Each structure stands twice: as structure tokens, then as C-alpha cells.
């Protein structure tokens, strides 16, 4: 580590370490240095405790040989360093200065932890106790742990949350709890302040697209350990939120919308849930070789540089129809829609329509490699037709984003989007499923579990993006 980057000494003293008296310095740049170690308070130090005359520094360091060698980086591991100031005055001063530096980093001190004990392989409780709790304890973070009891429980909790009582909400689950929390915050009367609550995501479910996207953005592996470190360090980034609107009904999305092949695989494969994550691959093979196409139409406002995708859209009475459905409601109503901008369209039939807000749809699905967290656009992946053999190859490329380079795929960015879903091309008496953030938003006739009630009907809906509306804890580059 370059000493010139450390800043001027904030506190310099002699302390006892392992029976030896050595010099120790805390710098204005947030570096804690003694003869054989230099720790960055922001990156390496989780917290500290004073036990009698000793101070214990709880840190995270790179494991394996070559800890100080940048060319030989290992996985992070917890480690405690202990030193003893030589007087009570020195002890008090070290306590004050260390706490001052940590406080200046804006780290969370109080967290609400929402844990879904039923999601995925029911691993969330173990993930929390083994990976999350020890780090939170090391960082002296006070937390309230609440297990969700039923679907939409997390939404109810977020809707009534005491905003002054916490510095963030930590979701230990797949992506579902995060989505519920966002919807709960935006349906509050004080939504404009509620949605500023920082949200953290710990991968502990079947689908961990948001956690994977956040960690992969800085080259870190998608683990609960790394995700917890990001939350403790307190770094934040803004996140786009998409409003899905149908008449008076609205839903807030942070991940994706799918219709056609991807939605069918995601939702219908639930009948094979006993297979674990392999159910997706197993059912994908079935759907590829018994391929469905759906009639319908999509209309959109293209991002700059993508205006030539699709065909011109002739505007009619749709403007008045959309605006006439819009009335004041509790919570955030979403952005204003102006159909005059929907000047491009693509007619079906379609194999698949897929909208993505973040790059990863799951830990092994790089759905939209060019997606950004707060660019104000959704990435649209369109497939109208594809030979089955080519489709099988294309699906195999999703783990590294290669599918978007296929000649059978259109990949573009849109600011707003309208979906007009229709029936299956092979059977007009059967319709499709609209999947938003891994949940069924609407089911058409003859679909899997079509007797179950959904928030919206299998009909026209509109989507628009609010740039950077939400805030998430994010790892540091």
C-alpha cells in the first residue's frame, strides 16, 4: 500500500501487540498502520470493541498466502487484530478517533432484516446465521430480524415501517422480498421519503438476479459474505424502478418482465420444483422442442440510437384511453405516460418478449449484458422466430450473455413500453403468462394454474421507467 495515499497522521502512538511495543498510526485518510500491517478503515475494518485495556479490530482480509500481494488475491475472511494502548488516556483517545473515522463513512447502524425461510431450498436461515450475522455482529450493527410468514408479508412490513427506526432494510432471500419491499414503500402516503430507504440484498433464494448484478458489476462472486460486506460498508447506488400500469392497477418492478418462452419456463417449471434449480433447464428443453408462439404487438419509446428498431406506430385514440384511466391514488402513481412518444412497434407472433432492468436474471442467466442500474432505460430482448436447434444453442449462451448477439434476437433499450398480448398461434383458445420479477402478473386462458387470481388481466399494459428512484447498498469498485 502506498504510504502517500494514507493522509496525515490523525493519531500516532506506541501500543502493545503480542507482547511487543510497536508504533501505530491512524491517518486522516482512514488507514490504520503498524509495522507488519496496514488496514483501510473503509474497506478492511468492520468495527471494533474495547475489552478492558485492549482494543479488538474486527476486519476482513484476503485469505491464503500473499495477503499483501495484489497479484495473489484470495477469498475474503474474518480476522481480529488486538492491540493494547499503554495508558487509559491513550485507550480513550484511540476509542474516540477510531469511532470518529467509522462514523464519517456513513455506514448503517440499525437494520431491519427480512428473511424468507421458505424460498429456494429453505436455506435462508442458515445463510443468515453462518454468513450474515457474524459480520453484522463484528460491525456492531444493531438489527431486528423478522421472518416473513406468507406471500406479500414483506410488502405489508415495508408499508408500515418506521422510517426513523432504521438505516436500511436487508432482504435475505431471492429477489422476491426486495420486490415486495419496493412495492410496499411506494404505496405509502410518504412514498417520496420512504423510497429513499437503502435496501440490501443477500442471495438466499432460487433467483438472485439483483445480488448477482450488484456484485458482478465490481467483479465479485455472488455470495452472502460479499453481499453482507457491501451493506456494512454503506456504499449506495441508485436503482431504476419501472411502473407497470393497467387501468387503475399498478405494480412496481425492479428486475424484469417476461412474456412467451421465458415466462413459460420460469412459471410453468414450478411443477418440477422438487428438482431444485435444475427444473429450469429441464423444462426449457421441453418448451424448445414443443415451441409456442404468441400473437400480439409491442409498442415502445426507443432510447437514443435505437430509433430505427421496429416499424412506425400510427397513433390513434390510445392517448385519451390511457389518460382517462389515470386518477389520483394512494402512494406513488408512477411516471406520467404520454403515448405520443410510442412511435415504434413490432407485430407478432413472438417466441419471447423480455424486458430487463439489471444485467442478470439469476446467478447463471446474463439476460441483458448492457443493462445499467440507473440509466433510465429498460433493455428489451425480442425473439420472433428461431429454428429449434439454433434456439437450444442460443439458450445455452445465456449464462454469458451471448444470446443477444444471435441474428434471431433484437436487443435494444427503451424508455417506455406497451404490451398487447394475444393468444397462442397454434391454439386461439389458449393464451399466455405475463411474468414480472418472477411472479405471475397475469394469466390468460388455458395457462398453468389459470384459475388462480392475479393482480392484472391478460390484456394491454404499459411500462415506464423512473430513473434512480430507489436506493440499494452496493459493493465498492
CSV table of C-alpha atoms in Angstrom, one decimal:
chain,number,residue,atom,x,y,z
A,1,UNK,CA,0.0,0.0,0.0
A,2,UNK,CA,1.3,3.4,-1.0
A,3,UNK,CA,2.0,5.5,2.2
A,4,UNK,CA,1.5,8.7,0.3
A,5,UNK,CA,-2.2,7.8,-0.1
A,6,UNK,CA,-2.7,7.4,3.6
A,7,UNK,CA,-3.0,11.1,4.6
A,8,UNK,CA,-1.5,12.9,7.6
A,9,UNK,CA,-1.4,11.2,11.0
A,10,UNK,CA,-4.7,11.6,13.0
A,11,UNK,CA,-3.3,9.7,15.9
A,12,UNK,CA,0.2,8.3,16.3
A,13,UNK,CA,1.1,6.3,19.5
A,14,UNK,CA,3.0,3.4,20.8
A,15,UNK,CA,0.9,0.3,21.7
A,16,UNK,CA,1.5,-3.3,22.7
A,17,UNK,CA,0.8,-6.1,20.2
A,18,UNK,CA,1.6,-9.7,21.1
A,19,UNK,CA,3.8,-8.6,24.0
A,20,UNK,CA,5.8,-6.2,21.8
A,21,UNK,CA,5.6,-2.4,22.0
A,22,UNK,CA,5.4,-1.0,18.4
A,23,UNK,CA,4.3,2.3,16.8
A,24,UNK,CA,0.7,2.5,15.5
A,25,UNK,CA,-0.8,5.3,13.3
A,26,UNK,CA,-4.3,6.2,12.3
A,27,UNK,CA,-4.3,8.6,9.4
A,28,UNK,CA,-6.8,11.2,8.1
A,29,UNK,CA,-7.1,9.1,5.0
A,30,UNK,CA,-8.5,6.3,7.1
A,31,UNK,CA,-5.5,4.0,7.3
A,32,UNK,CA,-4.5,2.1,10.5
A,33,UNK,CA,-0.9,1.1,10.3
A,34,UNK,CA,1.6,-0.8,12.4
A,35,UNK,CA,4.9,-2.4,11.4
A,36,UNK,CA,3.5,-5.6,9.7
A,37,UNK,CA,0.0,-4.5,8.7
A,38,UNK,CA,-1.9,-1.6,7.1
A,39,UNK,CA,-5.7,-1.7,7.2
A,40,UNK,CA,-8.1,0.5,5.3
A,41,UNK,CA,-10.9,1.5,7.7
A,42,UNK,CA,-13.4,1.9,4.8
A,43,UNK,CA,-12.6,-1.4,3.1
A,44,UNK,CA,-10.9,-3.7,5.6
A,45,UNK,CA,-12.3,-2.8,9.0
A,46,UNK,CA,-15.8,-3.9,10.0
A,47,UNK,CA,-15.8,-2.5,13.6
A,48,UNK,CA,-14.0,-2.7,16.9
A,49,UNK,CA,-14.7,-3.4,20.5
A,50,UNK,CA,-13.0,-2.3,23.7
A,51,UNK,CA,-12.4,-5.1,26.2
A,52,UNK,CA,-10.7,-3.9,29.4
A,53,UNK,CA,-7.5,-2.3,28.4
A,54,UNK,CA,-7.5,-3.8,24.9
A,55,UNK,CA,-9.0,-2.8,21.6
A,56,UNK,CA,-10.1,-5.6,19.2
A,57,UNK,CA,-10.3,-4.6,15.5
A,58,UNK,CA,-12.7,-6.8,13.5
A,59,UNK,CA,-11.6,-6.9,10.0
A,60,UNK,CA,-11.9,-8.7,6.7
A,61,UNK,CA,-8.7,-9.7,4.8
A,62,UNK,CA,-7.9,-11.7,1.8
A,63,UNK,CA,-7.2,-15.3,2.7
A,64,UNK,CA,-4.4,-17.5,1.6
A,65,UNK,CA,-0.7,-16.8,1.0
A,66,UNK,CA,0.3,-13.5,-0.3
A,67,UNK,CA,-2.2,-11.4,1.6
A,68,UNK,CA,-0.2,-8.2,0.9
A,69,UNK,CA,0.5,-9.1,-2.7
A,70,UNK,CA,-2.1,-7.7,-5.2
A,71,UNK,CA,-1.2,-10.4,-7.7
A,72,UNK,CA,-2.3,-13.2,-5.4
A,73,UNK,CA,-5.8,-12.3,-4.2
A,74,UNK,CA,-7.8,-14.8,-2.1
A,75,UNK,CA,-11.3,-15.0,-0.9
A,76,UNK,CA,-12.2,-12.6,2.0
A,77,UNK,CA,-12.1,-13.9,5.5
A,78,UNK,CA,-12.8,-12.5,9.0
A,79,UNK,CA,-9.9,-11.8,11.2
A,80,UNK,CA,-9.4,-10.0,14.6
A,81,UNK,CA,-6.4,-7.8,15.4
A,82,UNK,CA,-5.8,-6.9,19.1
A,83,UNK,CA,-3.7,-4.1,20.5
A,84,UNK,CA,-3.3,-2.5,23.9
A,85,UNK,CA,-2.7,1.2,24.4
A,86,UNK,CA,-0.2,2.0,27.1
A,87,UNK,CA,-2.4,4.3,29.2
A,88,UNK,CA,-6.0,4.9,30.0
A,89,UNK,CA,-5.9,8.3,28.3
A,90,UNK,CA,-4.4,6.6,25.2
A,91,UNK,CA,-7.1,4.0,25.3
A,92,UNK,CA,-9.8,6.6,25.4
A,93,UNK,CA,-8.3,8.6,22.6
A,94,UNK,CA,-8.0,5.5,20.3
A,95,UNK,CA,-11.6,4.7,21.0
A,96,UNK,CA,-12.7,8.2,20.1
A,97,UNK,CA,-10.7,8.5,17.0
A,98,UNK,CA,-11.5,5.1,15.6
A,99,UNK,CA,-15.2,5.6,16.2
A,100,UNK,CA,-15.0,9.1,14.6
A,101,UNK,CA,-13.4,7.7,11.4
A,102,UNK,CA,-16.0,4.9,11.1
A,103,UNK,CA,-18.9,7.3,11.8
A,104,UNK,CA,-17.7,9.5,8.9
A,105,UNK,CA,-18.2,6.7,6.4
A,106,UNK,CA,-22.0,6.9,6.7
A,107,UNK,CA,-22.4,3.2,7.5
A,108,UNK,CA,-25.7,1.8,8.7
A,109,UNK,CA,-26.1,1.3,12.4
A,110,UNK,CA,-29.6,-0.1,12.6
A,111,UNK,CA,-31.0,-2.6,10.1
A,112,UNK,CA,-34.4,-4.3,9.6
A,113,UNK,CA,-33.6,-7.9,8.4
A,114,UNK,CA,-36.4,-9.6,6.4
A,115,UNK,CA,-35.8,-13.3,6.0
A,116,UNK,CA,-37.8,-15.6,3.8
A,117,UNK,CA,-37.5,-19.1,5.4
A,118,UNK,CA,-39.4,-20.8,2.7
A,119,UNK,CA,-37.8,-19.5,-0.5
A,120,UNK,CA,-35.5,-21.5,-2.7
A,121,UNK,CA,-34.1,-24.6,-0.9
A,122,UNK,CA,-35.1,-23.1,2.5
A,123,UNK,CA,-31.5,-22.1,3.1
A,124,UNK,CA,-32.0,-18.5,4.2
A,125,UNK,CA,-32.0,-19.2,8.0
A,126,UNK,CA,-28.6,-21.0,7.7
A,127,UNK,CA,-27.3,-18.3,5.3
A,128,UNK,CA,-28.1,-15.7,7.9
A,129,UNK,CA,-26.7,-17.5,10.9
A,130,UNK,CA,-23.5,-18.6,9.1
A,131,UNK,CA,-22.6,-15.7,6.8
A,132,UNK,CA,-24.6,-12.6,7.7
A,133,UNK,CA,-25.0,-12.5,11.4
A,134,UNK,CA,-21.3,-12.9,12.3
A,135,UNK,CA,-20.4,-9.9,10.0
A,136,UNK,CA,-23.2,-7.7,11.4
A,137,UNK,CA,-22.0,-8.5,14.9
A,138,UNK,CA,-18.4,-7.7,14.0
A,139,UNK,CA,-19.6,-4.4,12.6
A,140,UNK,CA,-21.6,-3.5,15.8
A,141,UNK,CA,-24.7,-3.2,13.7
A,142,UNK,CA,-28.0,-3.5,15.6
A,143,UNK,CA,-30.6,-5.4,13.7
A,144,UNK,CA,-34.2,-6.6,14.1
A,145,UNK,CA,-34.8,-10.0,12.5
A,146,UNK,CA,-38.2,-10.7,11.1
A,147,UNK,CA,-39.1,-13.8,9.2
A,148,UNK,CA,-41.8,-13.5,6.5
A,149,UNK,CA,-44.9,-15.7,7.2
A,150,UNK,CA,-46.7,-15.5,3.9
A,151,UNK,CA,-46.7,-14.0,0.4
A,152,UNK,CA,-46.7,-10.2,0.5
A,153,UNK,CA,-45.8,-10.1,4.2
A,154,UNK,CA,-42.7,-8.1,3.4
A,155,UNK,CA,-44.8,-5.6,1.5
A,156,UNK,CA,-47.0,-5.2,4.5
A,157,UNK,CA,-44.0,-4.7,6.7
A,158,UNK,CA,-42.5,-2.1,4.4
A,159,UNK,CA,-45.8,-0.3,4.1
A,160,UNK,CA,-46.0,0.3,7.9
A,161,UNK,CA,-42.2,0.6,8.6
A,162,UNK,CA,-41.0,3.2,11.0
A,163,UNK,CA,-38.6,5.1,8.7
A,164,UNK,CA,-36.8,6.7,11.6
A,165,UNK,CA,-36.1,3.4,13.3
A,166,UNK,CA,-33.7,2.0,10.7
A,167,UNK,CA,-30.8,3.0,8.4
A,168,UNK,CA,-31.7,0.3,5.8
A,169,UNK,CA,-33.7,-2.9,5.1
A,170,UNK,CA,-31.8,-6.1,4.5
A,171,UNK,CA,-33.6,-8.8,2.4
A,172,UNK,CA,-32.3,-12.3,3.0
A,173,UNK,CA,-34.0,-14.3,0.2
A,174,UNK,CA,-34.2,-14.5,-3.6
A,175,UNK,CA,-35.4,-11.4,-5.5
A,176,UNK,CA,-39.0,-11.7,-4.2
A,177,UNK,CA,-38.6,-10.0,-0.8
A,178,UNK,CA,-36.8,-7.0,-2.4
A,179,UNK,CA,-39.6,-6.5,-4.9
A,180,UNK,CA,-42.2,-6.7,-2.2
A,181,UNK,CA,-40.4,-4.1,-0.1
A,182,UNK,CA,-40.1,-1.7,-3.1
A,183,UNK,CA,-43.9,-2.0,-3.7
A,184,UNK,CA,-44.7,-1.5,0.0
A,185,UNK,CA,-42.6,1.6,0.2
A,186,UNK,CA,-44.0,3.2,-2.9
A,187,UNK,CA,-47.6,2.5,-1.8
A,188,UNK,CA,-47.2,4.6,1.3
A,189,UNK,CA,-48.5,8.2,1.6
A,190,UNK,CA,-45.0,9.3,2.4
A,191,UNK,CA,-43.5,7.3,-0.6
A,192,UNK,CA,-41.2,10.1,-1.6
A,193,UNK,CA,-39.2,9.8,1.6
A,194,UNK,CA,-39.8,6.0,2.1
A,195,UNK,CA,-38.3,5.0,-1.2
A,196,UNK,CA,-35.0,6.7,-0.1
A,197,UNK,CA,-34.6,3.9,2.5
A,198,UNK,CA,-31.4,2.0,1.4
A,199,UNK,CA,-32.1,-1.7,0.5
A,200,UNK,CA,-29.7,-4.5,0.8
A,201,UNK,CA,-29.9,-7.9,-0.9
A,202,UNK,CA,-28.4,-11.2,0.4
A,203,UNK,CA,-28.6,-14.1,-2.1
A,204,UNK,CA,-30.5,-16.9,-0.4
A,205,UNK,CA,-33.2,-18.0,-2.9
A,206,UNK,CA,-33.7,-19.7,-6.2
A,207,UNK,CA,-33.3,-16.5,-8.2
A,208,UNK,CA,-30.7,-14.0,-7.1
A,209,UNK,CA,-30.6,-11.7,-10.1
A,210,UNK,CA,-30.2,-8.4,-8.2
A,211,UNK,CA,-27.5,-9.6,-5.9
A,212,UNK,CA,-25.6,-11.2,-8.8
A,213,UNK,CA,-25.9,-7.9,-10.8
A,214,UNK,CA,-24.6,-5.8,-8.0
A,215,UNK,CA,-21.7,-8.0,-7.1
A,216,UNK,CA,-20.7,-8.9,-10.7
A,217,UNK,CA,-20.6,-5.1,-11.5
A,218,UNK,CA,-17.4,-4.9,-9.5
A,219,UNK,CA,-16.1,-8.4,-10.3
A,220,UNK,CA,-17.1,-10.1,-7.0
A,221,UNK,CA,-18.6,-13.5,-6.7
A,222,UNK,CA,-22.3,-13.8,-5.7
A,223,UNK,CA,-22.0,-14.9,-2.1
A,224,UNK,CA,-23.8,-13.9,1.0
A,225,UNK,CA,-20.5,-13.0,2.6
A,226,UNK,CA,-19.7,-10.5,-0.2
A,227,UNK,CA,-23.2,-9.1,-0.2
A,228,UNK,CA,-23.1,-8.5,3.5
A,229,UNK,CA,-19.8,-6.7,3.3
A,230,UNK,CA,-21.3,-4.3,0.7
A,231,UNK,CA,-24.1,-3.5,3.1
A,232,UNK,CA,-21.8,-3.0,6.1
A,233,UNK,CA,-19.5,-0.7,4.2
A,234,UNK,CA,-22.5,1.5,3.4
A,235,UNK,CA,-21.8,2.4,-0.2
A,236,UNK,CA,-25.0,3.1,-2.1
A,237,UNK,CA,-26.2,3.5,-5.7
A,238,UNK,CA,-29.5,4.5,-7.3
A,239,UNK,CA,-31.7,1.9,-9.0
A,240,UNK,CA,-34.3,2.5,-11.7
A,241,UNK,CA,-37.9,1.4,-10.9
A,242,UNK,CA,-40.4,0.6,-13.6
A,243,UNK,CA,-44.1,1.2,-13.2
A,244,UNK,CA,-46.4,-1.4,-14.8
A,245,UNK,CA,-49.9,0.1,-15.3
A,246,UNK,CA,-53.2,-1.4,-16.4
A,247,UNK,CA,-56.2,0.8,-15.8
A,248,UNK,CA,-56.3,1.7,-12.1
A,249,UNK,CA,-53.9,-1.1,-11.2
A,250,UNK,CA,-50.2,-0.6,-10.9
A,251,UNK,CA,-47.1,-2.7,-9.9
A,252,UNK,CA,-43.5,-1.6,-9.4
A,253,UNK,CA,-40.8,-3.7,-10.9
A,254,UNK,CA,-37.0,-3.6,-10.4
A,255,UNK,CA,-35.9,-6.7,-12.3
A,256,UNK,CA,-37.8,-7.8,-15.4
A,257,UNK,CA,-40.9,-8.5,-17.3
A,258,UNK,CA,-41.3,-11.6,-19.5
A,259,UNK,CA,-44.0,-12.9,-21.9
A,260,UNK,CA,-43.7,-16.0,-24.0
A,261,UNK,CA,-40.9,-18.6,-23.8
A,262,UNK,CA,-39.0,-17.1,-20.8
A,263,UNK,CA,-42.2,-16.5,-18.8
A,264,UNK,CA,-43.4,-20.0,-19.6
A,265,UNK,CA,-40.2,-21.6,-18.4
A,266,UNK,CA,-40.0,-19.5,-15.3
A,267,UNK,CA,-43.6,-20.1,-14.1
A,268,UNK,CA,-44.6,-23.5,-15.5
A,269,UNK,CA,-41.4,-25.2,-14.3
A,270,UNK,CA,-42.7,-24.7,-10.8
A,271,UNK,CA,-44.4,-28.1,-11.2
A,272,UNK,CA,-40.9,-29.5,-11.1
A,273,UNK,CA,-39.8,-27.5,-8.0
A,274,UNK,CA,-38.6,-30.7,-6.4
A,275,UNK,CA,-35.7,-30.8,-8.9
A,276,UNK,CA,-34.3,-27.6,-7.5
A,277,UNK,CA,-32.6,-25.1,-9.9
A,278,UNK,CA,-32.3,-27.9,-12.5
A,279,UNK,CA,-36.1,-27.5,-13.1
A,280,UNK,CA,-35.4,-24.5,-15.3
A,281,UNK,CA,-33.1,-26.4,-17.7
A,282,UNK,CA,-35.3,-29.5,-17.7
A,283,UNK,CA,-38.4,-27.6,-18.6
A,284,UNK,CA,-36.6,-25.3,-21.1
A,285,UNK,CA,-35.8,-28.4,-23.2
A,286,UNK,CA,-39.5,-29.3,-23.3
A,287,UNK,CA,-40.5,-25.8,-24.3
A,288,UNK,CA,-37.9,-25.6,-27.0
A,289,UNK,CA,-39.0,-28.8,-28.7
A,290,UNK,CA,-42.7,-28.0,-28.3
A,291,UNK,CA,-42.2,-24.3,-29.2
A,292,UNK,CA,-45.1,-21.9,-28.7
A,293,UNK,CA,-45.6,-18.6,-30.5
A,294,UNK,CA,-47.9,-15.9,-29.4
A,295,UNK,CA,-49.9,-13.3,-31.4
A,296,UNK,CA,-49.6,-9.7,-30.1
A,297,UNK,CA,-47.9,-6.4,-30.5
A,298,UNK,CA,-45.4,-4.3,-28.7
A,299,UNK,CA,-45.0,-0.5,-28.8
A,300,UNK,CA,-42.2,1.5,-27.3
A,301,UNK,CA,-40.3,4.7,-26.9
A,302,UNK,CA,-36.8,3.8,-28.1
A,303,UNK,CA,-33.7,5.1,-26.4
A,304,UNK,CA,-31.3,7.3,-28.4
A,305,UNK,CA,-29.5,5.2,-31.0
A,306,UNK,CA,-32.3,2.6,-31.2
A,307,UNK,CA,-35.0,4.7,-33.1
A,308,UNK,CA,-34.8,2.5,-36.2
A,309,UNK,CA,-35.9,-0.7,-34.5
A,310,UNK,CA,-39.4,-1.9,-35.3
A,311,UNK,CA,-41.9,-0.1,-37.6
A,312,UNK,CA,-43.5,3.3,-37.3
A,313,UNK,CA,-46.5,3.3,-34.9
A,314,UNK,CA,-49.6,5.2,-36.1
A,315,UNK,CA,-51.2,6.9,-33.1
A,316,UNK,CA,-54.9,7.0,-32.6
A,317,UNK,CA,-57.3,7.3,-29.7
A,318,UNK,CA,-54.9,5.5,-27.4
A,319,UNK,CA,-53.7,8.7,-25.8
A,320,UNK,CA,-57.1,9.6,-24.4
A,321,UNK,CA,-57.8,6.0,-23.4
A,322,UNK,CA,-54.6,5.8,-21.3
A,323,UNK,CA,-55.0,9.2,-19.6
A,324,UNK,CA,-58.7,8.7,-18.9
A,325,UNK,CA,-57.8,5.7,-16.7
A,326,UNK,CA,-55.4,7.7,-14.6
A,327,UNK,CA,-56.7,9.1,-11.3
A,328,UNK,CA,-55.1,10.0,-8.0
A,329,UNK,CA,-54.4,7.0,-5.8
A,330,UNK,CA,-52.7,6.4,-2.5
A,331,UNK,CA,-48.9,6.1,-2.8
A,332,UNK,CA,-46.8,6.8,-5.9
A,333,UNK,CA,-48.8,6.8,-9.1
A,334,UNK,CA,-45.8,6.3,-11.3
A,335,UNK,CA,-44.4,8.5,-14.0
A,336,UNK,CA,-46.7,10.3,-16.5
A,337,UNK,CA,-47.4,8.4,-19.7
A,338,UNK,CA,-47.5,10.2,-23.0
A,339,UNK,CA,-48.4,7.9,-25.8
A,340,UNK,CA,-47.2,10.4,-28.4
A,341,UNK,CA,-43.8,9.1,-27.7
A,342,UNK,CA,-44.7,5.5,-28.5
A,343,UNK,CA,-43.6,5.9,-32.2
A,344,UNK,CA,-42.3,2.4,-32.8
A,345,UNK,CA,-43.9,-1.0,-32.8
A,346,UNK,CA,-43.3,-4.7,-33.6
A,347,UNK,CA,-46.1,-7.0,-34.6
A,348,UNK,CA,-46.1,-10.7,-33.6
A,349,UNK,CA,-46.3,-13.6,-33.5
A,350,UNK,CA,-43.5,-13.8,-30.9
A,351,UNK,CA,-41.5,-16.6,-29.4
A,352,UNK,CA,-40.4,-14.3,-26.5
A,353,UNK,CA,-40.5,-10.8,-25.1
A,354,UNK,CA,-38.2,-10.0,-22.3
A,355,UNK,CA,-37.6,-6.6,-20.5
A,356,UNK,CA,-34.7,-6.3,-18.1
A,357,UNK,CA,-33.7,-3.6,-15.6
A,358,UNK,CA,-30.5,-5.2,-14.4
A,359,UNK,CA,-28.0,-7.4,-16.3
A,360,UNK,CA,-28.6,-10.7,-14.5
A,361,UNK,CA,-31.9,-12.6,-14.3
A,362,UNK,CA,-30.4,-15.2,-12.0
A,363,UNK,CA,-26.9,-16.3,-10.9
A,364,UNK,CA,-26.4,-18.1,-14.2
A,365,UNK,CA,-28.5,-16.0,-16.6
A,366,UNK,CA,-26.9,-12.9,-18.1
A,367,UNK,CA,-30.2,-11.7,-19.6
A,368,UNK,CA,-29.2,-8.2,-20.6
A,369,UNK,CA,-25.4,-7.6,-20.6
A,370,UNK,CA,-25.7,-3.9,-21.4
A,371,UNK,CA,-28.3,-3.1,-18.7
A,372,UNK,CA,-27.4,-0.4,-16.2
A,373,UNK,CA,-28.8,0.3,-12.7
A,374,UNK,CA,-29.8,3.8,-13.2
A,375,UNK,CA,-29.6,4.8,-16.9
A,376,UNK,CA,-33.4,5.4,-17.1
A,377,UNK,CA,-34.0,2.6,-19.7
A,378,UNK,CA,-35.1,-1.0,-19.8
A,379,UNK,CA,-33.3,-3.5,-22.0
A,380,UNK,CA,-35.7,-5.2,-24.5
A,381,UNK,CA,-34.9,-8.6,-25.9
A,382,UNK,CA,-37.2,-9.7,-28.7
A,383,UNK,CA,-37.4,-13.1,-30.4
A,384,UNK,CA,-40.0,-13.5,-33.2
A,385,UNK,CA,-38.8,-16.8,-34.7
A,386,UNK,CA,-35.9,-19.2,-34.3
A,387,UNK,CA,-35.1,-22.8,-35.5
A,388,UNK,CA,-35.3,-25.2,-32.6
A,389,UNK,CA,-31.7,-26.3,-32.9
A,390,UNK,CA,-30.5,-22.7,-33.0
A,391,UNK,CA,-32.8,-21.9,-30.1
A,392,UNK,CA,-31.2,-24.6,-28.0
A,393,UNK,CA,-27.8,-23.2,-28.7
A,394,UNK,CA,-29.0,-19.7,-28.0
A,395,UNK,CA,-30.4,-20.7,-24.6
A,396,UNK,CA,-27.1,-22.3,-23.7
A,397,UNK,CA,-25.4,-18.9,-24.4
A,398,UNK,CA,-27.5,-17.1,-21.7
A,399,UNK,CA,-25.0,-17.8,-18.9
A,400,UNK,CA,-22.6,-15.3,-20.6
A,401,UNK,CA,-25.0,-13.1,-22.5
A,402,UNK,CA,-24.2,-14.5,-25.9
A,403,UNK,CA,-27.9,-14.9,-26.9
A,404,UNK,CA,-28.2,-11.1,-27.6
A,405,UNK,CA,-25.8,-11.5,-30.5
A,406,UNK,CA,-27.9,-14.0,-32.2
A,407,UNK,CA,-29.4,-13.0,-35.6
A,408,UNK,CA,-32.7,-14.3,-34.3
A,409,UNK,CA,-32.7,-11.7,-31.4
A,410,UNK,CA,-33.4,-8.0,-31.4
A,411,UNK,CA,-31.7,-6.3,-28.4
A,412,UNK,CA,-32.4,-2.6,-27.7
A,413,UNK,CA,-33.1,-0.1,-25.0
A,414,UNK,CA,-36.5,1.6,-24.4
A,415,UNK,CA,-37.8,4.3,-22.1
A,416,UNK,CA,-41.4,3.1,-22.1
A,417,UNK,CA,-43.1,0.0,-23.4
A,418,UNK,CA,-46.6,-1.2,-24.2
A,419,UNK,CA,-47.6,-4.9,-24.4
A,420,UNK,CA,-50.7,-6.1,-26.2
A,421,UNK,CA,-50.6,-9.8,-25.6
A,422,UNK,CA,-52.6,-12.2,-27.7
A,423,UNK,CA,-53.4,-15.9,-28.0
A,424,UNK,CA,-51.1,-18.7,-28.9
A,425,UNK,CA,-50.6,-19.1,-32.7
A,426,UNK,CA,-51.3,-22.8,-32.6
A,427,UNK,CA,-54.4,-22.6,-30.5
A,428,UNK,CA,-56.5,-19.4,-30.3
A,429,UNK,CA,-58.3,-20.7,-27.2
A,430,UNK,CA,-55.1,-20.6,-25.2
A,431,UNK,CA,-53.2,-17.6,-24.1
A,432,UNK,CA,-50.0,-16.8,-22.2
A,433,UNK,CA,-48.5,-15.8,-18.9
A,434,UNK,CA,-47.0,-12.3,-18.1
A,435,UNK,CA,-44.2,-12.7,-15.5
A,436,UNK,CA,-42.9,-9.7,-13.6
A,437,UNK,CA,-39.9,-10.1,-11.3
A,438,UNK,CA,-40.6,-13.9,-11.0
A,439,UNK,CA,-44.2,-13.5,-10.1
A,440,UNK,CA,-47.3,-14.0,-12.3
A,441,UNK,CA,-48.8,-10.6,-13.1
A,442,UNK,CA,-51.5,-12.0,-15.4
A,443,UNK,CA,-52.6,-15.5,-16.7
A,444,UNK,CA,-54.5,-16.0,-19.9
A,445,UNK,CA,-57.0,-18.7,-20.8
A,446,UNK,CA,-55.7,-22.3,-20.7
A,447,UNK,CA,-52.5,-21.4,-18.9
A,448,UNK,CA,-50.8,-23.2,-15.9
A,449,UNK,CA,-53.0,-22.5,-12.8
A,450,UNK,CA,-55.2,-20.2,-14.9
A,451,UNK,CA,-57.9,-20.5,-12.2
A,452,UNK,CA,-55.8,-18.5,-9.7
A,453,UNK,CA,-56.4,-14.8,-9.3
A,454,UNK,CA,-53.8,-12.4,-10.5
A,455,UNK,CA,-53.2,-8.6,-10.0
A,456,UNK,CA,-53.8,-7.8,-13.6
A,457,UNK,CA,-55.7,-9.4,-16.5
A,458,UNK,CA,-54.2,-10.8,-19.7
A,459,UNK,CA,-54.6,-7.6,-21.6
A,460,UNK,CA,-52.8,-4.4,-22.7
A,461,UNK,CA,-50.4,-2.9,-20.2
A,462,UNK,CA,-47.9,-0.1,-20.1
A,463,UNK,CA,-44.5,0.2,-18.5
A,464,UNK,CA,-42.4,3.3,-17.9
A,465,UNK,CA,-39.1,3.8,-16.0
A,466,UNK,CA,-38.2,6.2,-13.2
A,467,UNK,CA,-34.5,6.8,-13.3
A,468,UNK,CA,-32.8,6.2,-10.0
A,469,UNK,CA,-36.0,6.2,-7.9
A,470,UNK,CA,-34.8,3.5,-5.4
A,471,UNK,CA,-31.5,3.1,-3.5
A,472,UNK,CA,-29.6,-0.1,-2.9
A,473,UNK,CA,-26.4,-0.9,-0.9
A,474,UNK,CA,-23.7,-1.7,-3.5
A,475,UNK,CA,-20.2,-3.0,-3.4
A,476,UNK,CA,-17.3,-0.6,-3.9
A,477,UNK,CA,-15.2,-0.8,-7.0
